[in-house]
Coordinates of C-alpha atoms in Angstrom, one line a residue:
M1 CA 0.1 -0.2 0.1
S2 CA 1.2 3.5 -1.2
Q3 CA 2.4 5.9 2.0
R4 CA 1.9 8.8 -0.5
V5 CA -1.9 10.7 0.5
D6 CA -3.0 13.1 -2.3
F7 CA -6.7 15.2 -2.0
L8 CA -8.3 16.8 -4.4
F9 CA -9.2 20.7 -3.6
L10 CA -12.2 22.4 -5.6
N11 CA -12.8 25.9 -5.9
E12 CA -15.9 27.1 -6.0
Q13 CA -16.0 27.4 -10.0
D14 CA -15.1 23.6 -9.5
M15 CA -17.8 23.0 -7.4
I16 CA -19.7 24.1 -10.0
D17 CA -18.3 22.5 -12.7
A18 CA -19.0 19.1 -10.2
G19 CA -22.8 20.1 -10.2
V20 CA -22.7 21.0 -6.8
M21 CA -25.9 23.0 -8.0
N22 CA -27.9 19.8 -9.7
T23 CA -31.0 20.7 -7.4
T24 CA -33.2 16.9 -8.1
Q25 CA -29.8 14.7 -7.8
C26 CA -28.9 17.1 -4.0
I27 CA -33.0 16.6 -3.3
N28 CA -32.7 12.7 -4.3
K29 CA -29.3 12.5 -1.8
M30 CA -30.9 13.7 0.9
E31 CA -33.7 11.9 1.0
E32 CA -30.9 9.1 1.0
V33 CA -29.9 10.6 4.1
F34 CA -33.1 10.0 6.2
K35 CA -33.1 6.5 5.2
L36 CA -29.5 6.2 7.2
L37 CA -30.5 8.3 9.7
S38 CA -33.9 6.5 10.3
D39 CA -31.3 3.9 10.2
K40 CA -28.9 5.0 12.8
D41 CA -26.4 4.6 10.2
Y42 CA -24.5 7.5 10.7
R43 CA -22.3 9.3 13.8
M44 CA -22.7 12.8 14.4
G45 CA -19.9 14.7 17.5
G46 CA -21.3 15.3 21.0
K47 CA -21.7 12.9 24.6
L48 CA -24.7 11.2 22.0
G49 CA -23.9 11.2 18.6
N50 CA -26.0 14.0 17.5
S51 CA -24.2 17.1 17.6
H52 CA -25.3 20.0 15.2
G53 CA -21.6 21.0 15.9
M54 CA -18.9 22.8 17.9
V55 CA -19.5 27.1 18.2
V56 CA -16.9 29.1 19.0
N57 CA -19.1 32.3 20.3
F58 CA -17.4 35.7 21.2
P59 CA -18.2 37.9 24.5
D60 CA -20.2 41.2 24.0
V61 CA -17.6 42.7 25.4
P62 CA -14.7 41.5 24.9
E63 CA -11.6 40.9 27.7
H64 CA -8.6 41.9 25.3
E65 CA -8.3 44.1 22.8
N66 CA -8.3 42.3 19.5
M67 CA -10.3 39.6 20.0
P68 CA -13.3 39.8 18.0
K69 CA -17.0 41.6 19.8
N70 CA -20.4 39.0 20.1
G71 CA -22.7 40.1 16.8
P72 CA -25.6 39.1 15.1
D73 CA -24.2 36.1 13.3
R74 CA -20.7 36.3 14.7
R75 CA -19.2 32.9 15.4
F76 CA -17.2 30.0 14.4
C77 CA -18.5 26.4 13.8
A78 CA -16.6 23.2 13.1
M79 CA -19.4 20.0 12.1
P80 CA -18.3 16.8 12.0
A81 CA -19.7 13.5 10.8
Y82 CA -19.7 10.0 9.4
L83 CA -22.4 8.7 7.2
G84 CA -22.6 5.1 6.4
G85 CA -24.5 3.2 4.6
K86 CA -23.0 3.8 0.5
Y87 CA -20.8 6.5 1.5
R88 CA -18.7 5.4 4.3
V89 CA -16.6 8.6 4.6
A90 CA -16.4 11.1 7.1
G91 CA -16.1 15.0 7.3
C92 CA -15.9 18.1 8.8
K93 CA -17.7 21.7 7.5
W94 CA -15.6 24.5 9.4
Y95 CA -17.0 28.1 8.8
G96 CA -16.3 31.6 9.7
S97 CA -19.4 33.8 10.2
N98 CA -20.2 37.7 10.4
I99 CA -23.4 39.4 9.2
E100 CA -21.1 42.7 8.6
N101 CA -19.3 40.6 5.5
K102 CA -22.1 42.1 3.4
E103 CA -20.8 45.7 4.1
K104 CA -17.6 44.2 2.8
G105 CA -18.9 42.5 -0.8
L106 CA -18.7 38.9 1.2
P107 CA -20.9 36.5 1.6
R108 CA -22.4 36.5 5.5
S109 CA -20.4 33.1 6.4
I110 CA -17.5 31.7 4.4
L111 CA -17.4 27.9 4.5
M112 CA -14.8 25.0 3.5
M113 CA -15.5 21.6 3.7
T114 CA -12.6 18.4 4.3
L115 CA -13.4 14.8 3.4
N116 CA -11.7 12.3 4.9
D117 CA -11.0 8.5 4.4
A118 CA -13.1 6.5 6.8
D119 CA -10.4 3.8 7.7
T120 CA -7.4 6.0 7.2
G121 CA -8.4 9.3 8.7
A122 CA -6.4 10.6 5.0
P123 CA -8.1 13.5 3.5
L124 CA -10.2 12.7 0.5
A125 CA -11.1 17.0 -0.7
Y126 CA -10.9 19.3 1.1
M127 CA -13.5 22.0 -1.3
S128 CA -15.2 25.4 -0.8
A129 CA -18.2 24.7 0.3
N130 CA -21.0 28.4 0.6
L131 CA -23.0 26.3 -2.7
L132 CA -22.9 22.6 -1.1
S133 CA -24.1 24.1 2.7
A134 CA -26.7 26.3 0.4
W135 CA -28.0 23.7 -2.1
R136 CA -27.9 20.9 0.4
T137 CA -30.3 22.8 2.9
G138 CA -32.4 24.1 0.4
A139 CA -32.4 20.5 -0.8
I140 CA -34.0 19.6 2.3
P141 CA -37.0 21.6 1.8
G142 CA -37.8 19.3 -1.7
V143 CA -38.0 16.3 0.4
G144 CA -40.2 17.5 3.1
V145 CA -42.9 18.8 -0.2
R146 CA -42.1 14.9 -1.7
Y147 CA -43.4 13.6 1.2
L148 CA -45.4 16.3 3.3
A149 CA -47.3 18.7 0.8
K150 CA -50.6 18.1 -0.9
K151 CA -49.5 17.1 -4.2
D152 CA -52.2 19.4 -5.7
A153 CA -50.4 22.3 -4.6
K154 CA -50.9 26.0 -6.1
V155 CA -49.0 28.8 -4.2
V156 CA -45.1 28.1 -2.3
S157 CA -44.5 31.1 -0.4
T158 CA -41.2 32.2 1.4
I159 CA -39.9 34.2 4.5
G160 CA -36.3 35.2 3.8
A161 CA -35.2 35.7 0.2
G162 CA -31.3 34.9 1.2
A163 CA -28.7 32.2 -0.2
I164 CA -31.0 29.2 2.0
G165 CA -34.4 30.9 0.8
T166 CA -33.2 31.1 -2.7
S167 CA -32.1 27.5 -2.9
S168 CA -34.6 26.0 -1.0
L169 CA -37.1 27.9 -3.2
F170 CA -35.4 26.6 -6.0
A171 CA -35.3 23.0 -4.4
I172 CA -39.4 23.1 -3.9
L173 CA -40.2 24.6 -7.6
D174 CA -38.1 22.1 -8.7
E175 CA -40.1 19.2 -6.5
L176 CA -43.7 20.7 -7.0
K177 CA -44.8 21.1 -10.7
T178 CA -48.3 22.3 -9.9
V179 CA -46.9 25.7 -8.7
E180 CA -48.5 28.3 -9.6
V181 CA -48.0 31.8 -7.5
V182 CA -44.8 32.2 -5.4
K183 CA -45.1 35.3 -2.6
I184 CA -41.5 36.5 -1.5
Y185 CA -41.0 38.5 1.9
D186 CA -37.7 40.5 3.4
V187 CA -36.9 43.2 5.4
Y188 CA -35.0 43.4 2.3
Q189 CA -36.5 44.7 -0.3
K190 CA -34.0 44.2 -2.8
S191 CA -33.3 41.1 -1.7
S192 CA -37.1 39.9 -2.5
E193 CA -36.4 41.9 -6.4
V194 CA -33.4 39.8 -7.0
L195 CA -34.8 36.4 -6.5
K196 CA -37.8 37.4 -7.8
E197 CA -36.0 37.8 -11.0
K198 CA -34.3 34.3 -10.7
I199 CA -37.5 32.5 -9.8
E200 CA -39.3 34.3 -12.9
S201 CA -36.0 33.5 -15.1
E202 CA -35.4 29.4 -14.7
F203 CA -39.6 28.8 -13.3
K204 CA -41.8 31.0 -16.5
H205 CA -45.1 29.8 -15.7
V206 CA -45.4 31.1 -12.2
D207 CA -46.8 34.6 -11.1
V208 CA -44.2 35.8 -9.0
Q209 CA -45.3 38.4 -6.0
I210 CA -43.3 40.2 -3.8
V211 CA -45.6 40.8 -0.7
N212 CA -45.2 43.8 2.2
S213 CA -45.9 41.2 5.4
E214 CA -45.9 37.9 6.4
Q215 CA -49.3 37.6 7.0
E216 CA -50.3 38.3 3.7
L217 CA -47.8 35.6 2.8
V218 CA -49.0 32.8 4.8
E219 CA -52.2 33.6 3.7
G220 CA -53.4 31.9 1.5
S221 CA -50.3 29.7 0.8
D222 CA -50.3 25.9 0.2
V223 CA -46.2 25.8 1.6
I224 CA -44.5 27.7 3.9
S225 CA -40.6 28.0 3.3
I226 CA -39.1 30.0 6.7
A227 CA -35.9 30.4 5.8
T228 CA -34.6 34.0 7.7
A229 CA -31.3 34.7 9.4
G230 CA -29.8 36.8 12.0
N231 CA -32.0 37.1 14.8
V232 CA -35.4 37.4 13.1
S233 CA -38.0 35.6 13.9
P234 CA -41.3 35.5 12.5
E235 CA -44.2 35.3 14.7
I236 CA -47.0 32.4 12.5
K237 CA -50.5 33.8 14.0
S238 CA -52.7 30.8 14.0
E239 CA -55.8 32.8 11.9
W240 CA -53.5 33.3 9.2
I241 CA -52.7 29.6 8.6
K242 CA -54.4 27.5 5.7
K243 CA -55.5 24.2 6.3
S244 CA -53.3 21.7 5.5
A245 CA -50.6 24.2 4.5
L246 CA -46.9 22.8 5.4
F247 CA -44.4 25.0 7.0
V248 CA -40.5 23.9 6.1
T249 CA -38.8 25.9 8.3
S250 CA -34.5 26.6 7.9
G251 CA -34.5 29.4 10.2
S252 CA -36.6 30.5 13.4
A253 CA -40.3 30.8 13.8
T254 CA -42.9 31.0 17.0
F255 CA -46.4 29.1 16.7
D256 CA -49.0 29.9 19.1
P257 CA -48.2 27.2 21.6
D258 CA -51.7 25.8 22.8
F259 CA -53.2 26.4 18.9
A260 CA -49.4 24.3 17.2
V261 CA -50.1 20.9 20.1
K262 CA -53.4 20.6 19.0
N263 CA -53.6 21.2 15.4
I264 CA -50.2 20.8 14.2
Q265 CA -48.5 17.8 13.1
F266 CA -44.4 18.6 13.8
V267 CA -42.0 16.6 11.8
V268 CA -38.5 16.8 12.1
D269 CA -35.2 16.3 10.7
N270 CA -33.4 14.4 13.4
W271 CA -35.2 14.6 16.6
Q272 CA -31.9 13.1 18.7
M273 CA -29.8 16.2 17.4
Y274 CA -32.4 18.0 19.8
E275 CA -31.7 16.0 22.3
E276 CA -28.4 17.0 22.3
V277 CA -28.4 20.3 22.5
K278 CA -29.7 20.0 25.9
Y279 CA -25.8 18.6 26.9
E280 CA -24.9 21.4 25.1
D281 CA -26.7 24.5 25.9
E282 CA -28.5 25.7 28.6
Y283 CA -32.6 26.5 29.1
P284 CA -34.4 28.7 27.3
Y285 CA -32.9 26.6 24.0
N286 CA -34.4 28.4 21.2
N287 CA -31.8 31.3 21.7
K288 CA -30.6 34.6 19.2
E289 CA -27.4 32.4 19.0
M290 CA -28.7 29.2 17.1
G291 CA -32.6 30.2 17.2
V292 CA -34.8 27.1 14.8
V293 CA -38.3 25.5 15.2
G294 CA -36.7 22.2 16.7
R295 CA -34.7 23.8 19.8
L296 CA -38.4 25.6 20.4
L297 CA -40.0 22.3 20.6
L298 CA -37.3 21.9 22.9
D299 CA -39.0 24.6 25.2
W300 CA -41.9 23.7 25.1
I301 CA -41.2 20.0 26.6
H302 CA -39.4 22.0 29.2
E303 CA -42.0 23.7 29.6
E304 CA -44.3 20.7 30.1
K305 CA -46.5 22.7 26.6
M306 CA -45.9 19.4 24.7
T307 CA -44.2 15.8 24.8
T308 CA -41.6 13.7 21.8
E309 CA -45.4 12.2 21.1
H310 CA -46.0 14.8 19.0
I311 CA -42.5 14.5 17.1
K312 CA -42.4 12.2 14.1
E313 CA -39.0 11.8 12.2
I314 CA -39.0 12.4 8.4
G315 CA -36.9 9.3 8.1
D316 CA -39.4 7.3 9.5
I317 CA -42.3 8.6 7.4
I318 CA -39.5 7.8 3.9
N319 CA -39.3 4.6 5.4
K320 CA -43.0 3.8 6.2
K321 CA -42.9 3.8 9.6
V322 CA -45.4 6.3 10.6
N323 CA -47.6 8.8 8.4
A324 CA -46.8 12.3 7.7
R325 CA -50.3 13.4 9.1
E326 CA -53.5 11.5 10.4
N327 CA -55.7 13.7 8.7
E328 CA -56.0 16.1 5.7
D329 CA -56.7 19.0 7.0
D330 CA -53.3 18.8 9.2
I331 CA -50.9 21.7 9.6
V332 CA -47.4 20.4 9.4
V333 CA -44.2 21.9 9.9
F334 CA -41.2 20.3 8.4
A335 CA -38.5 21.6 11.8
L336 CA -34.9 21.4 9.9
G337 CA -31.6 22.5 12.1
G338 CA -29.2 21.3 9.9
Q339 CA -26.7 18.7 9.9
P340 CA -23.1 17.7 8.6
V341 CA -24.4 15.0 7.8
Y342 CA -25.7 16.7 4.6
D343 CA -22.4 18.0 4.3
V344 CA -20.7 14.3 4.1
A345 CA -23.5 13.1 1.1
W346 CA -23.3 16.1 -1.2
A347 CA -19.5 16.8 -0.7
Y348 CA -19.2 12.7 -1.4
T349 CA -21.5 12.7 -4.4
V350 CA -19.9 16.3 -6.1
Y351 CA -16.4 14.8 -5.1
Q352 CA -17.6 11.3 -7.0
N353 CA -18.6 13.6 -9.8
A354 CA -15.4 16.4 -9.8
L355 CA -13.6 12.7 -10.1
E356 CA -15.2 11.6 -12.7
N357 CA -14.7 14.2 -14.9
N358 CA -11.0 15.1 -14.3
I359 CA -12.2 19.1 -12.2
G360 CA -10.7 20.7 -9.4
T361 CA -6.8 20.3 -8.3
K362 CA -4.7 17.3 -7.3
L363 CA -2.6 18.2 -4.1
N364 CA 0.0 16.4 -2.3
L365 CA 0.1 15.7 1.4
W366 CA 2.7 14.0 1.7
D367 CA 4.8 11.1 -0.5
V368 CA 6.1 9.6 3.0
A369 CA 5.0 11.1 6.2
Y370 CA 7.8 12.8 8.9
Q371 CA 6.8 10.6 11.9
V372 CA 4.7 7.5 11.7
R373 CA 3.3 6.2 15.1

């Protein structure tokens, strides 16, 4: 066996050339991931092997002069995972985030992904991960509508028109061929206008509307994507919600707990990941640093407003262990928290595409390691 270790470097253009924005393929791969989650053929970090990742935050008033100061989306995060099945590979997504990046013409978060051989730990690839992360995040709502949306859905809406809102909406429209109207709401009007142009150029059969409030967006919608960032957490009023509506929540949102427990079917990506939060954070779990609907459910359980019996997992629905709805009029909330197993699966797929098409730059780690122990 050779002691030489090489790995493939893929910059953002390489990732594009290797198909990182292939929405249909990404949705199919994420469906495979959920099957593996249901069968427990995976590992993440943390005490229970289900951690979202390790986050580095900063104080509001740093003690040291050059230390970064806390702010919206100001953090570093490492997200490691192993995924089994046909993948059988490990990886880690690492990123730094700062909402002030936008003033510098940079993305809010700048991400990189490493893939490793599951046996030796040797690197297989090091790749640009902004598009990787956005498309895998967007593909999850695509899986959600495949299994949770009414098949005759006509009106799709998004709260949030940034990178995640865009990829989520593209995946939903890729999956739902019956859509006639798309509604967009974002606190930044320019973001809504940019997304409107993108949708109109790609999906010419839909009527794209920019609306002026969350209420106007939710009312009458069959599928609502919530893809907010930072401290934005829309409050969804019960009277706005159409019967049988589906919410796919990549970002934070709040619902009336009394109405929700009685009228909403909650489906999550991986409940064990939220259970892990109890070992990593303190109540209230749904906080400004990590606000997602799965953490909101943790708070409600802590407050004895609901129990875990109200929660289903999408992998169990895909594997036909449980039904998504108890009746046709049930409202469904699909709560997403982001998991590194998604990144591993999509990164490995793009890596294989790159190898097959001779894309990327081969780099050498060593011919023979200087130290072997």
